[in-house]
Amino acid sequence: MRGMISNKPILAADPRPRGVPAHVGVIMDGNGRWAASRGLPRIEGHRRGLEALRGAVRAAIDFGLDYLTVYSFSMENWSRPLEEVADLMGLLKRFIRNDLHDLHDANVKVKVIGRRDDLQPDIRGLLVEAEELTRANTGLNLIVAFNYGARQEIAAAARTLAEDVAAGRIKPSDIDEAFFAQRLDTAGVPDPDLIIRTSGEKRLSNFLMWQAAYSEFVFLPMHWPDFDRKAFAAALAEFGSRERRFGGVTAADENGKART
Ligand code: IPE
Ligand code: IPE
Ligand code: MG
């Protein structure tokens, strides 16, 4: 499995080879530092970050992934200067206005996770439009985490469950992991197999905390605008070389082969 992906381009028509993750989450970090290191304003880093996102979506289609979740704006990102927040909102609008039809033509199904209430009505409208237009598509599932926070998502899920218990619609004993997961924004979406973060930071920053329980992590030193198909393929190859155990033992362990 090791290195398989980087040795051979995988065509969209191929069935997903073993070792290729079904769901990849990406924490697109480092736009500001990319720009600062070139003496450019942060917005320029975000613009180039949008280019990198376009490339990542194309690559995800070609690599045969089922789901790509991209962390675009966290609930904590509101604490940035007003101007930067406005730039980031503007870029999301630009992405949907310019790219939605291309995504639709590529059979991509768009889903947006995160809190909608705090967003401007025109942005909310665009998000609904993107989901509605691509609802019946059967290709890559592109999940955009925008105004997303995992703690807020988990707290909101707990709140709806408490309301249902209080109203007598469910019993406390109905609540198990699977039941809880159905109340998250990602209900029905398989957990991410792999989470990639650029910029050298090694943290989740409130991204998919419930869903990442058994995800593999690949941290890349490059900033997000430099993330290209080659870097993506290398991260997938690294994933392919990992041994996932989910708390159990591997077949080799069971046979005593891995023990001395
Ligand atoms: C990621 O880049 C984009 C968003 C968080 C919206 P940053 O803007 O966080 O860039 P750095 O981390 O400051 O370099
Ligand atoms: C995480 O990056 C959020 C996104 C990439 C959208 P941040 O730049 O906001 O995370 P911290 O502040 O470095 O943890
Ligand atoms: Mg950052």
Tab-separated table of N, CA, C and O in Angstrom, residues 127-245:
chain	number	residue	atom	x	y	z
A	127	LEU	N	-25.903	29.643	0.344
A	127	LEU	CA	-25.622	28.305	0.865
A	127	LEU	C	-26.777	27.359	0.537
A	127	LEU	O	-26.561	26.218	0.102
A	128	VAL	N	-27.990	27.859	0.695
A	128	VAL	CA	-29.164	27.041	0.374
A	128	VAL	C	-29.176	26.737	-1.132
A	128	VAL	O	-29.416	25.594	-1.544
A	129	GLU	N	-28.860	27.759	-1.928
A	129	GLU	CA	-28.854	27.569	-3.384
A	129	GLU	C	-27.844	26.476	-3.783
A	129	GLU	O	-28.148	25.603	-4.607
A	130	ALA	N	-26.670	26.509	-3.166
A	130	ALA	CA	-25.636	25.518	-3.490
A	130	ALA	C	-26.111	24.110	-3.136
A	130	ALA	O	-25.933	23.161	-3.909
A	131	GLU	N	-26.736	23.983	-1.988
A	131	GLU	CA	-27.210	22.657	-1.564
A	131	GLU	C	-28.374	22.178	-2.434
A	131	GLU	O	-28.425	21.016	-2.826
A	132	GLU	N	-29.279	23.110	-2.738
A	132	GLU	CA	-30.465	22.726	-3.533
A	132	GLU	C	-30.062	22.299	-4.938
A	132	GLU	O	-30.502	21.275	-5.450
A	133	LEU	N	-29.204	23.116	-5.574
A	133	LEU	CA	-28.834	22.832	-6.963
A	133	LEU	C	-28.159	21.468	-7.096
A	133	LEU	O	-28.365	20.753	-8.070
A	134	THR	N	-27.337	21.120	-6.096
A	134	THR	CA	-26.497	19.913	-6.232
A	134	THR	C	-27.066	18.713	-5.468
A	134	THR	O	-26.420	17.670	-5.395
A	135	ARG	N	-28.263	18.869	-4.942
A	135	ARG	CA	-28.853	17.855	-4.046
A	135	ARG	C	-28.829	16.439	-4.624
A	135	ARG	O	-28.552	15.475	-3.923
A	136	ALA	N	-29.125	16.310	-5.923
A	136	ALA	CA	-29.266	14.973	-6.517
A	136	ALA	C	-27.947	14.451	-7.100
A	136	ALA	O	-27.914	13.372	-7.694
A	137	ASN	N	-26.858	15.229	-6.952
A	137	ASN	CA	-25.588	14.789	-7.545
A	137	ASN	C	-25.030	13.584	-6.800
A	137	ASN	O	-25.288	13.394	-5.611
A	138	THR	N	-24.254	12.788	-7.538
A	138	THR	CA	-23.807	11.499	-6.984
A	138	THR	C	-22.283	11.374	-6.940
A	138	THR	O	-21.751	10.304	-6.652
A	139	GLY	N	-21.572	12.466	-7.254
A	139	GLY	CA	-20.108	12.409	-7.249
A	139	GLY	C	-19.557	12.767	-5.874
A	139	GLY	O	-20.135	12.405	-4.846
A	140	LEU	N	-18.459	13.504	-5.864
A	140	LEU	CA	-17.824	13.912	-4.608
A	140	LEU	C	-18.806	14.684	-3.727
A	140	LEU	O	-19.518	15.565	-4.211
A	141	ASN	N	-18.841	14.352	-2.447
A	141	ASN	CA	-19.574	15.152	-1.466
A	141	ASN	C	-18.618	16.201	-0.919
A	141	ASN	O	-17.645	15.850	-0.240
A	142	LEU	N	-18.887	17.469	-1.230
A	142	LEU	CA	-18.051	18.550	-0.716
A	142	LEU	C	-18.778	19.179	0.466
A	142	LEU	O	-19.856	19.760	0.304
A	143	ILE	N	-18.187	19.027	1.643
A	143	ILE	CA	-18.809	19.578	2.851
A	143	ILE	C	-18.009	20.811	3.265
A	143	ILE	O	-16.805	20.725	3.512
A	144	VAL	N	-18.677	21.943	3.277
A	144	VAL	CA	-18.014	23.195	3.622
A	144	VAL	C	-18.373	23.533	5.067
A	144	VAL	O	-19.542	23.744	5.390
A	145	ALA	N	-17.352	23.527	5.931
A	145	ALA	CA	-17.570	23.899	7.331
A	145	ALA	C	-17.383	25.408	7.424
A	145	ALA	O	-16.262	25.911	7.379
A	146	PHE	N	-18.484	26.112	7.511
A	146	PHE	CA	-18.439	27.582	7.509
A	146	PHE	C	-19.227	28.086	8.700
A	146	PHE	O	-20.372	27.723	8.899
A	147	ASN	N	-18.598	28.932	9.498
A	147	ASN	CA	-19.145	29.327	10.792
A	147	ASN	C	-19.424	28.068	11.610
A	147	ASN	O	-20.483	27.900	12.189
A	148	TYR	N	-18.442	27.191	11.583
A	148	TYR	CA	-18.544	25.886	12.238
A	148	TYR	C	-17.711	25.861	13.514
A	148	TYR	O	-16.622	26.445	13.562
A	149	GLY	N	-18.218	25.164	14.523
A	149	GLY	CA	-17.452	24.905	15.738
A	149	GLY	C	-17.933	23.585	16.309
A	149	GLY	O	-19.138	23.380	16.487
A	150	ALA	N	-17.015	22.674	16.582
A	150	ALA	CA	-17.414	21.342	17.040
A	150	ALA	C	-18.070	21.389	18.418
A	150	ALA	O	-19.053	20.692	18.674
A	151	ARG	N	-17.546	22.204	19.317
A	151	ARG	CA	-18.157	22.263	20.647
A	151	ARG	C	-19.580	22.797	20.560
A	151	ARG	O	-20.491	22.292	21.228
A	152	GLN	N	-19.767	23.816	19.730
A	152	GLN	CA	-21.109	24.379	19.572
A	152	GLN	C	-22.043	23.348	18.939
A	152	GLN	O	-23.217	23.241	19.291
A	153	GLU	N	-21.504	22.569	17.981
A	153	GLU	CA	-22.295	21.527	17.319
A	153	GLU	C	-22.734	20.463	18.335
A	153	GLU	O	-23.897	20.027	18.355
A	154	ILE	N	-21.805	20.053	19.195
A	154	ILE	CA	-22.109	19.018	20.189
A	154	ILE	C	-23.095	19.562	21.227
A	154	ILE	O	-24.057	18.880	21.607
A	155	ALA	N	-22.882	20.818	21.656
A	155	ALA	CA	-23.805	21.410	22.634
A	155	ALA	C	-25.204	21.529	22.042
A	155	ALA	O	-26.209	21.258	22.721
A	156	ALA	N	-25.291	21.915	20.760
A	156	ALA	CA	-26.611	22.053	20.117
A	156	ALA	C	-27.302	20.694	20.030
A	156	ALA	O	-28.522	20.589	20.235
A	157	ALA	N	-26.529	19.643	19.741
A	157	ALA	CA	-27.100	18.292	19.654
A	157	ALA	C	-27.641	17.885	21.028
A	157	ALA	O	-28.763	17.359	21.138
A	158	ALA	N	-26.864	18.168	22.069
A	158	ALA	CA	-27.305	17.823	23.436
A	158	ALA	C	-28.590	18.574	23.783
A	158	ALA	O	-29.496	18.026	24.409
A	159	ARG	N	-28.643	19.834	23.346
A	159	ARG	CA	-29.834	20.656	23.636
A	159	ARG	C	-31.084	20.059	22.987
A	159	ARG	O	-32.134	19.951	23.618
A	160	THR	N	-30.990	19.651	21.712
A	160	THR	CA	-32.192	19.109	21.055
A	160	THR	C	-32.601	17.784	21.703
A	160	THR	O	-33.792	17.509	21.824
A	161	LEU	N	-31.622	17.015	22.145
A	161	LEU	CA	-31.956	15.753	22.818
A	161	LEU	C	-32.651	16.042	24.152
A	161	LEU	O	-33.654	15.395	24.498
A	162	ALA	N	-32.135	17.029	24.883
A	162	ALA	CA	-32.754	17.387	26.171
A	162	ALA	C	-34.184	17.860	25.954
A	162	ALA	O	-35.090	17.518	26.719
A	163	GLU	N	-34.390	18.636	24.893
A	163	GLU	CA	-35.746	19.118	24.588
A	163	GLU	C	-36.684	17.941	24.294
A	163	GLU	O	-37.829	17.917	24.747
A	164	ASP	N	-36.166	16.971	23.541
A	164	ASP	CA	-36.994	15.810	23.192
A	164	ASP	C	-37.323	14.962	24.424
A	164	ASP	O	-38.422	14.423	24.537
A	165	VAL	N	-36.345	14.846	25.334
A	165	VAL	CA	-36.607	14.105	26.575
A	165	VAL	C	-37.654	14.866	27.396
A	165	VAL	O	-38.645	14.288	27.869
A	166	ALA	N	-37.463	16.189	27.530
A	166	ALA	CA	-38.382	17.002	28.341
A	166	ALA	C	-39.811	16.920	27.799
A	166	ALA	O	-40.779	16.918	28.559
A	167	ALA	N	-39.923	16.834	26.464
A	167	ALA	CA	-41.251	16.783	25.841
A	167	ALA	C	-41.797	15.362	25.794
A	167	ALA	O	-42.886	15.137	25.267
A	168	GLY	N	-41.029	14.414	26.279
A	168	GLY	CA	-41.495	13.024	26.310
A	168	GLY	C	-41.395	12.314	24.963
A	168	GLY	O	-41.936	11.228	24.789
A	169	ARG	N	-40.702	12.920	23.988
A	169	ARG	CA	-40.599	12.278	22.662
A	169	ARG	C	-39.596	11.130	22.656
A	169	ARG	O	-39.725	10.192	21.892
A	170	ILE	N	-38.576	11.229	23.494
A	170	ILE	CA	-37.592	10.143	23.604
A	170	ILE	C	-37.280	9.904	25.081
A	170	ILE	O	-37.579	10.752	25.925
A	171	LYS	N	-36.659	8.741	25.331
A	171	LYS	CA	-36.245	8.427	26.701
A	171	LYS	C	-34.733	8.645	26.812
A	171	LYS	O	-34.010	8.436	25.821
A	172	PRO	N	-34.244	8.997	28.000
A	172	PRO	CA	-32.785	9.140	28.139
A	172	PRO	C	-32.045	7.888	27.672
A	172	PRO	O	-30.966	7.983	27.083
A	173	SER	N	-32.644	6.731	27.892
A	173	SER	CA	-31.965	5.480	27.512
A	173	SER	C	-31.897	5.285	25.990
A	173	SER	O	-31.193	4.405	25.510
A	174	ASP	N	-32.642	6.101	25.227
A	174	ASP	CA	-32.528	6.024	23.754
A	174	ASP	C	-31.189	6.587	23.279
A	174	ASP	O	-30.764	6.332	22.150
A	175	ILE	N	-30.567	7.414	24.121
A	175	ILE	CA	-29.395	8.167	23.657
A	175	ILE	C	-28.133	7.330	23.778
A	175	ILE	O	-27.629	7.097	24.873
A	176	ASP	N	-27.668	6.860	22.625
A	176	ASP	CA	-26.357	6.207	22.577
A	176	ASP	C	-25.529	6.938	21.518
A	176	ASP	O	-25.959	7.968	20.985
A	177	GLU	N	-24.353	6.422	21.207
A	177	GLU	CA	-23.465	7.148	20.284
A	177	GLU	C	-24.111	7.386	18.929
A	177	GLU	O	-24.032	8.483	18.368
A	178	ALA	N	-24.735	6.338	18.396
A	178	ALA	CA	-25.312	6.465	17.053
A	178	ALA	C	-26.470	7.457	17.055
A	178	ALA	O	-26.615	8.266	16.135
A	179	PHE	N	-27.259	7.418	18.118
A	179	PHE	CA	-28.409	8.319	18.230
A	179	PHE	C	-27.917	9.759	18.326
A	179	PHE	O	-28.438	10.669	17.674
A	180	PHE	N	-26.903	9.961	19.141
A	180	PHE	CA	-26.323	11.301	19.317
A	180	PHE	C	-25.780	11.828	17.992
A	180	PHE	O	-26.014	12.976	17.611
A	181	ALA	N	-25.063	10.946	17.267
A	181	ALA	CA	-24.416	11.375	16.011
A	181	ALA	C	-25.443	11.855	14.992
A	181	ALA	O	-25.139	12.707	14.151
A	182	GLN	N	-26.667	11.334	15.087
A	182	GLN	CA	-27.716	11.757	14.152
A	182	GLN	C	-28.154	13.195	14.391
A	182	GLN	O	-28.834	13.782	13.556
A	183	ARG	N	-27.793	13.757	15.537
A	183	ARG	CA	-28.160	15.157	15.829
A	183	ARG	C	-27.039	16.128	15.458
A	183	ARG	O	-27.184	17.333	15.625
A	184	LEU	N	-25.924	15.608	15.020
A	184	LEU	CA	-24.818	16.489	14.619
A	184	LEU	C	-25.052	16.974	13.186
A	184	LEU	O	-25.842	16.387	12.442
A	185	ASP	N	-24.349	18.039	12.803
A	185	ASP	CA	-24.490	18.569	11.434
A	185	ASP	C	-24.108	17.507	10.408
A	185	ASP	O	-24.520	17.575	9.255
A	186	THR	N	-23.257	16.576	10.818
A	186	THR	CA	-22.741	15.566	9.894
A	186	THR	C	-23.571	14.285	9.905
A	186	THR	O	-23.084	13.243	9.455
A	187	ALA	N	-24.805	14.345	10.400
A	187	ALA	CA	-25.650	13.142	10.440
A	187	ALA	C	-25.647	12.464	9.072
A	187	ALA	O	-25.849	13.123	8.047
A	188	GLY	N	-25.373	11.175	9.064
A	188	GLY	CA	-25.392	10.429	7.803
A	188	GLY	C	-24.069	10.440	7.055
A	188	GLY	O	-23.911	9.731	6.058
A	189	VAL	N	-23.110	11.237	7.509
A	189	VAL	CA	-21.799	11.328	6.842
A	189	VAL	C	-20.820	10.421	7.591
A	189	VAL	O	-20.749	10.494	8.824
A	190	PRO	N	-20.083	9.564	6.897
A	190	PRO	CA	-19.107	8.738	7.625
A	190	PRO	C	-18.024	9.614	8.261
A	190	PRO	O	-17.721	10.695	7.758
A	191	ASP	N	-17.466	9.150	9.359
A	191	ASP	CA	-16.410	9.920	10.032
A	191	ASP	C	-15.218	10.121	9.097
A	191	ASP	O	-14.932	9.257	8.259
A	192	PRO	N	-14.498	11.231	9.251
A	192	PRO	CA	-13.310	11.407	8.413
A	192	PRO	C	-12.257	10.343	8.725
A	192	PRO	O	-11.968	10.074	9.889
A	193	ASP	N	-11.728	9.738	7.673
A	193	ASP	CA	-10.649	8.767	7.850
A	193	ASP	C	-9.343	9.496	8.089
A	193	ASP	O	-8.487	9.044	8.839
A	194	LEU	N	-9.204	10.627	7.415
A	194	LEU	CA	-7.941	11.377	7.427
A	194	LEU	C	-8.254	12.857	7.592
A	194	LEU	O	-9.157	13.376	6.933
A	195	ILE	N	-7.506	13.512	8.467
A	195	ILE	CA	-7.596	14.971	8.584
A	195	ILE	C	-6.216	15.549	8.281
A	195	ILE	O	-5.207	15.142	8.872
A	196	ILE	N	-6.204	16.448	7.326
A	196	ILE	CA	-4.953	17.107	6.923
A	196	ILE	C	-4.996	18.542	7.441
A	196	ILE	O	-6.019	19.223	7.294
A	197	ARG	N	-3.911	18.997	8.070
A	197	ARG	CA	-3.817	20.416	8.425
A	197	ARG	C	-2.520	20.983	7.871
A	197	ARG	O	-1.448	20.420	8.104
A	198	THR	N	-2.634	22.081	7.182
A	198	THR	CA	-1.448	22.774	6.682
A	198	THR	C	-1.003	23.818	7.714
A	198	THR	O	-1.661	24.022	8.726
A	199	SER	N	0.108	24.439	7.459
A	199	SER	CA	0.689	25.573	8.206
A	199	SER	C	1.578	25.161	9.366
A	199	SER	O	2.147	26.020	10.029
A	200	GLY	N	1.693	23.856	9.623
A	200	GLY	CA	2.585	23.412	10.691
A	200	GLY	C	1.948	23.366	12.068
A	200	GLY	O	2.523	22.793	12.992
A	201	GLU	N	0.758	23.969	12.218
A	201	GLU	CA	0.080	23.874	13.526
A	201	GLU	C	-0.448	22.457	13.702
A	201	GLU	O	-0.901	21.843	12.738
A	202	LYS	N	-0.392	21.986	14.926
A	202	LYS	CA	-0.844	20.612	15.183
A	202	LYS	C	-1.975	20.640	16.196
A	202	LYS	O	-1.808	20.295	17.356
A	203	ARG	N	-3.102	21.103	15.733
A	203	ARG	CA	-4.286	21.115	16.606
A	203	ARG	C	-5.544	21.080	15.752
A	203	ARG	O	-5.497	21.332	14.550
A	204	LEU	N	-6.660	20.786	16.424
A	204	LEU	CA	-7.943	20.669	15.719
A	204	LEU	C	-8.642	22.015	15.583
A	204	LEU	O	-9.473	22.190	14.685
A	205	SER	N	-8.378	22.942	16.490
A	205	SER	CA	-9.048	24.258	16.452
A	205	SER	C	-10.565	24.122	16.291
A	205	SER	O	-11.175	24.805	15.466
A	206	ASN	N	-11.146	23.207	17.058
A	206	ASN	CA	-12.612	23.082	17.115
A	206	ASN	C	-13.229	22.517	15.827
A	206	ASN	O	-14.359	22.815	15.487
A	207	PHE	N	-12.471	21.688	15.129
A	207	PHE	CA	-12.955	21.049	13.884
A	207	PHE	C	-13.349	19.604	14.180
A	207	PHE	O	-12.553	18.836	14.727
A	208	LEU	N	-14.551	19.205	13.874
A	208	LEU	CA	-15.011	17.811	13.883
A	208	LEU	C	-14.510	16.985	15.075
A	208	LEU	O	-14.007	15.868	14.890
A	209	MET	N	-14.663	17.511	16.283
A	209	MET	CA	-14.052	16.806	17.430
A	209	MET	C	-14.704	15.452	17.710
A	209	MET	O	-14.021	14.500	18.052
A	210	TRP	N	-16.012	15.393	17.566
A	210	TRP	CA	-16.698	14.100	17.787
A	210	TRP	C	-16.292	13.107	16.701
A	210	TRP	O	-15.954	11.950	16.961
A	211	GLN	N	-16.339	13.602	15.464
A	211	GLN	CA	-16.158	12.738	14.299
A	211	GLN	C	-14.713	12.267	14.147
A	211	GLN	O	-14.443	11.274	13.455
A	212	ALA	N	-13.766	12.973	14.759
A	212	ALA	CA	-12.342	12.674	14.557
A	212	ALA	C	-11.806	11.637	15.539
A	212	ALA	O	-10.592	11.427	15.618
A	213	ALA	N	-12.726	10.958	16.270
A	213	ALA	CA	-12.278	10.051	17.336
A	213	ALA	C	-11.210	9.067	16.859
A	213	ALA	O	-10.254	8.785	17.578
A	214	TYR	N	-11.378	8.531	15.637
A	214	TYR	CA	-10.394	7.574	15.120
A	214	TYR	C	-9.791	8.011	13.787
A	214	TYR	O	-9.295	7.186	13.021
A	215	SER	N	-9.801	9.310	13.534
A	215	SER	CA	-9.189	9.806	12.290
A	215	SER	C	-7.672	9.709	12.379
A	215	SER	O	-7.092	9.866	13.456
A	216	GLU	N	-7.055	9.522	11.231
A	216	GLU	CA	-5.601	9.681	11.128
A	216	GLU	C	-5.332	11.161	10.840
A	216	GLU	O	-6.132	11.834	10.191
A	217	PHE	N	-4.185	11.652	11.318
A	217	PHE	CA	-3.843	13.055	11.103
A	217	PHE	C	-2.560	13.167	10.291
A	217	PHE	O	-1.603	12.434	10.548
A	218	VAL	N	-2.583	14.075	9.334
A	218	VAL	CA	-1.349	14.420	8.630
A	218	VAL	C	-1.183	15.933	8.741
A	218	VAL	O	-2.065	16.695	8.327
A	219	PHE	N	-0.088	16.345	9.361
A	219	PHE	CA	0.209	17.768	9.515
A	219	PHE	C	1.312	18.137	8.531
A	219	PHE	O	2.369	17.499	8.516
A	220	LEU	N	1.036	19.134	7.704
A	220	LEU	CA	2.003	19.530	6.683
A	220	LEU	C	2.595	20.894	7.031
A	220	LEU	O	1.859	21.793	7.443
A	221	PRO	N	3.886	21.073	6.834
A	221	PRO	CA	4.488	22.364	7.175
A	221	PRO	C	4.101	23.486	6.201
A	221	PRO	O	4.183	24.661	6.544
A	222	MET	N	3.687	23.153	5.012
A	222	MET	CA	3.376	24.195	4.011
A	222	MET	C	2.114	24.969	4.385
A	222	MET	O	1.259	24.462	5.091
A	223	HIS	N	2.037	26.203	3.901
A	223	HIS	CA	0.819	26.982	4.116
A	223	HIS	C	-0.221	26.602	3.064
A	223	HIS	O	0.114	26.102	1.981
A	224	TRP	N	-1.479	26.858	3.388
A	224	TRP	CA	-2.563	26.376	2.540
A	224	TRP	C	-2.446	26.808	1.059
A	224	TRP	O	-2.660	25.986	0.169
A	225	PRO	N	-2.085	28.066	0.746
A	225	PRO	CA	-2.009	28.423	-0.680
A	225	PRO	C	-1.015	27.564	-1.464
A	225	PRO	O	-1.133	27.459	-2.692
A	226	ASP	N	-0.076	26.938	-0.789
A	226	ASP	CA	0.903	26.083	-1.481
A	226	ASP	C	0.455	24.627	-1.573
A	226	ASP	O	1.158	23.791	-2.150
A	227	PHE	N	-0.691	24.313	-1.010
A	227	PHE	CA	-1.178	22.926	-1.031
A	227	PHE	C	-1.631	22.596	-2.454
A	227	PHE	O	-2.528	23.233	-2.997
A	228	ASP	N	-0.990	21.625	-3.043
A	228	ASP	CA	-1.326	21.270	-4.418
A	228	ASP	C	-1.599	19.771	-4.522
A	228	ASP	O	-1.581	19.045	-3.524
A	229	ARG	N	-1.832	19.311	-5.735
A	229	ARG	CA	-2.175	17.906	-5.975
A	229	ARG	C	-1.083	16.964	-5.451
A	229	ARG	O	-1.360	15.896	-4.926
A	230	LYS	N	0.177	17.395	-5.605
A	230	LYS	CA	1.292	16.553	-5.170
A	230	LYS	C	1.270	16.394	-3.642
A	230	LYS	O	1.464	15.290	-3.119
A	231	ALA	N	1.018	17.501	-2.954
A	231	ALA	CA	0.967	17.452	-1.486
A	231	ALA	C	-0.215	16.596	-1.035
A	231	ALA	O	-0.114	15.826	-0.059
A	232	PHE	N	-1.318	16.720	-1.752
A	232	PHE	CA	-2.519	15.940	-1.423
A	232	PHE	C	-2.216	14.448	-1.622
A	232	PHE	O	-2.494	13.613	-0.747
A	233	ALA	N	-1.603	14.119	-2.766
A	233	ALA	CA	-1.280	12.712	-3.045
A	233	ALA	C	-0.330	12.165	-1.986
A	233	ALA	O	-0.468	11.015	-1.535
A	234	ALA	N	0.630	12.990	-1.558
A	234	ALA	CA	1.591	12.537	-0.546
A	234	ALA	C	0.885	12.270	0.790
A	234	ALA	O	1.201	11.301	1.493
A	235	ALA	N	-0.080	13.129	1.126
A	235	ALA	CA	-0.828	12.932	2.378
A	235	ALA	C	-1.649	11.644	2.302
A	235	ALA	O	-1.737	10.893	3.280
A	236	LEU	N	-2.217	11.367	1.129
A	236	LEU	CA	-2.991	10.128	0.969
A	236	LEU	C	-2.072	8.910	1.045
A	236	LEU	O	-2.440	7.868	1.607
A	237	ALA	N	-0.883	9.043	0.490
A	237	ALA	CA	0.076	7.933	0.558
A	237	ALA	C	0.481	7.673	2.010
A	237	ALA	O	0.588	6.524	2.449
A	238	GLU	N	0.683	8.750	2.747
A	238	GLU	CA	1.003	8.613	4.180
A	238	GLU	C	-0.147	7.908	4.907
A	238	GLU	O	0.070	6.991	5.704
A	239	PHE	N	-1.363	8.297	4.585
A	239	PHE	CA	-2.535	7.641	5.171
A	239	PHE	C	-2.522	6.144	4.843
A	239	PHE	O	-2.779	5.299	5.712
A	240	GLY	N	-2.197	5.832	3.591
A	240	GLY	CA	-2.194	4.433	3.152
A	240	GLY	C	-1.187	3.577	3.906
A	240	GLY	O	-1.334	2.352	3.984
A	241	SER	N	-0.176	4.222	4.465
A	241	SER	CA	0.860	3.468	5.180
A	241	SER	C	0.543	3.315	6.671
A	241	SER	O	1.260	2.635	7.399
A	242	ARG	N	-0.513	3.987	7.121
A	242	ARG	CA	-0.858	3.929	8.547
A	242	ARG	C	-1.600	2.641	8.876
A	242	ARG	O	-2.364	2.131	8.056
A	243	GLU	N	-1.417	2.183	10.083
A	243	GLU	CA	-2.161	1.012	10.550
A	243	GLU	C	-3.267	1.486	11.485
A	243	GLU	O	-3.003	2.002	12.571
A	244	ARG	N	-4.489	1.337	11.031
A	244	ARG	CA	-5.617	1.776	11.867
A	244	ARG	C	-6.087	0.582	12.697
A	244	ARG	O	-6.270	-0.511	12.172
A	245	ARG	N	-6.299	0.812	13.961
A	245	ARG	CA	-6.628	-0.318	14.842
A	245	ARG	C	-7.976	-0.178	15.516
A	245	ARG	O	-8.517	-1.151	15.987
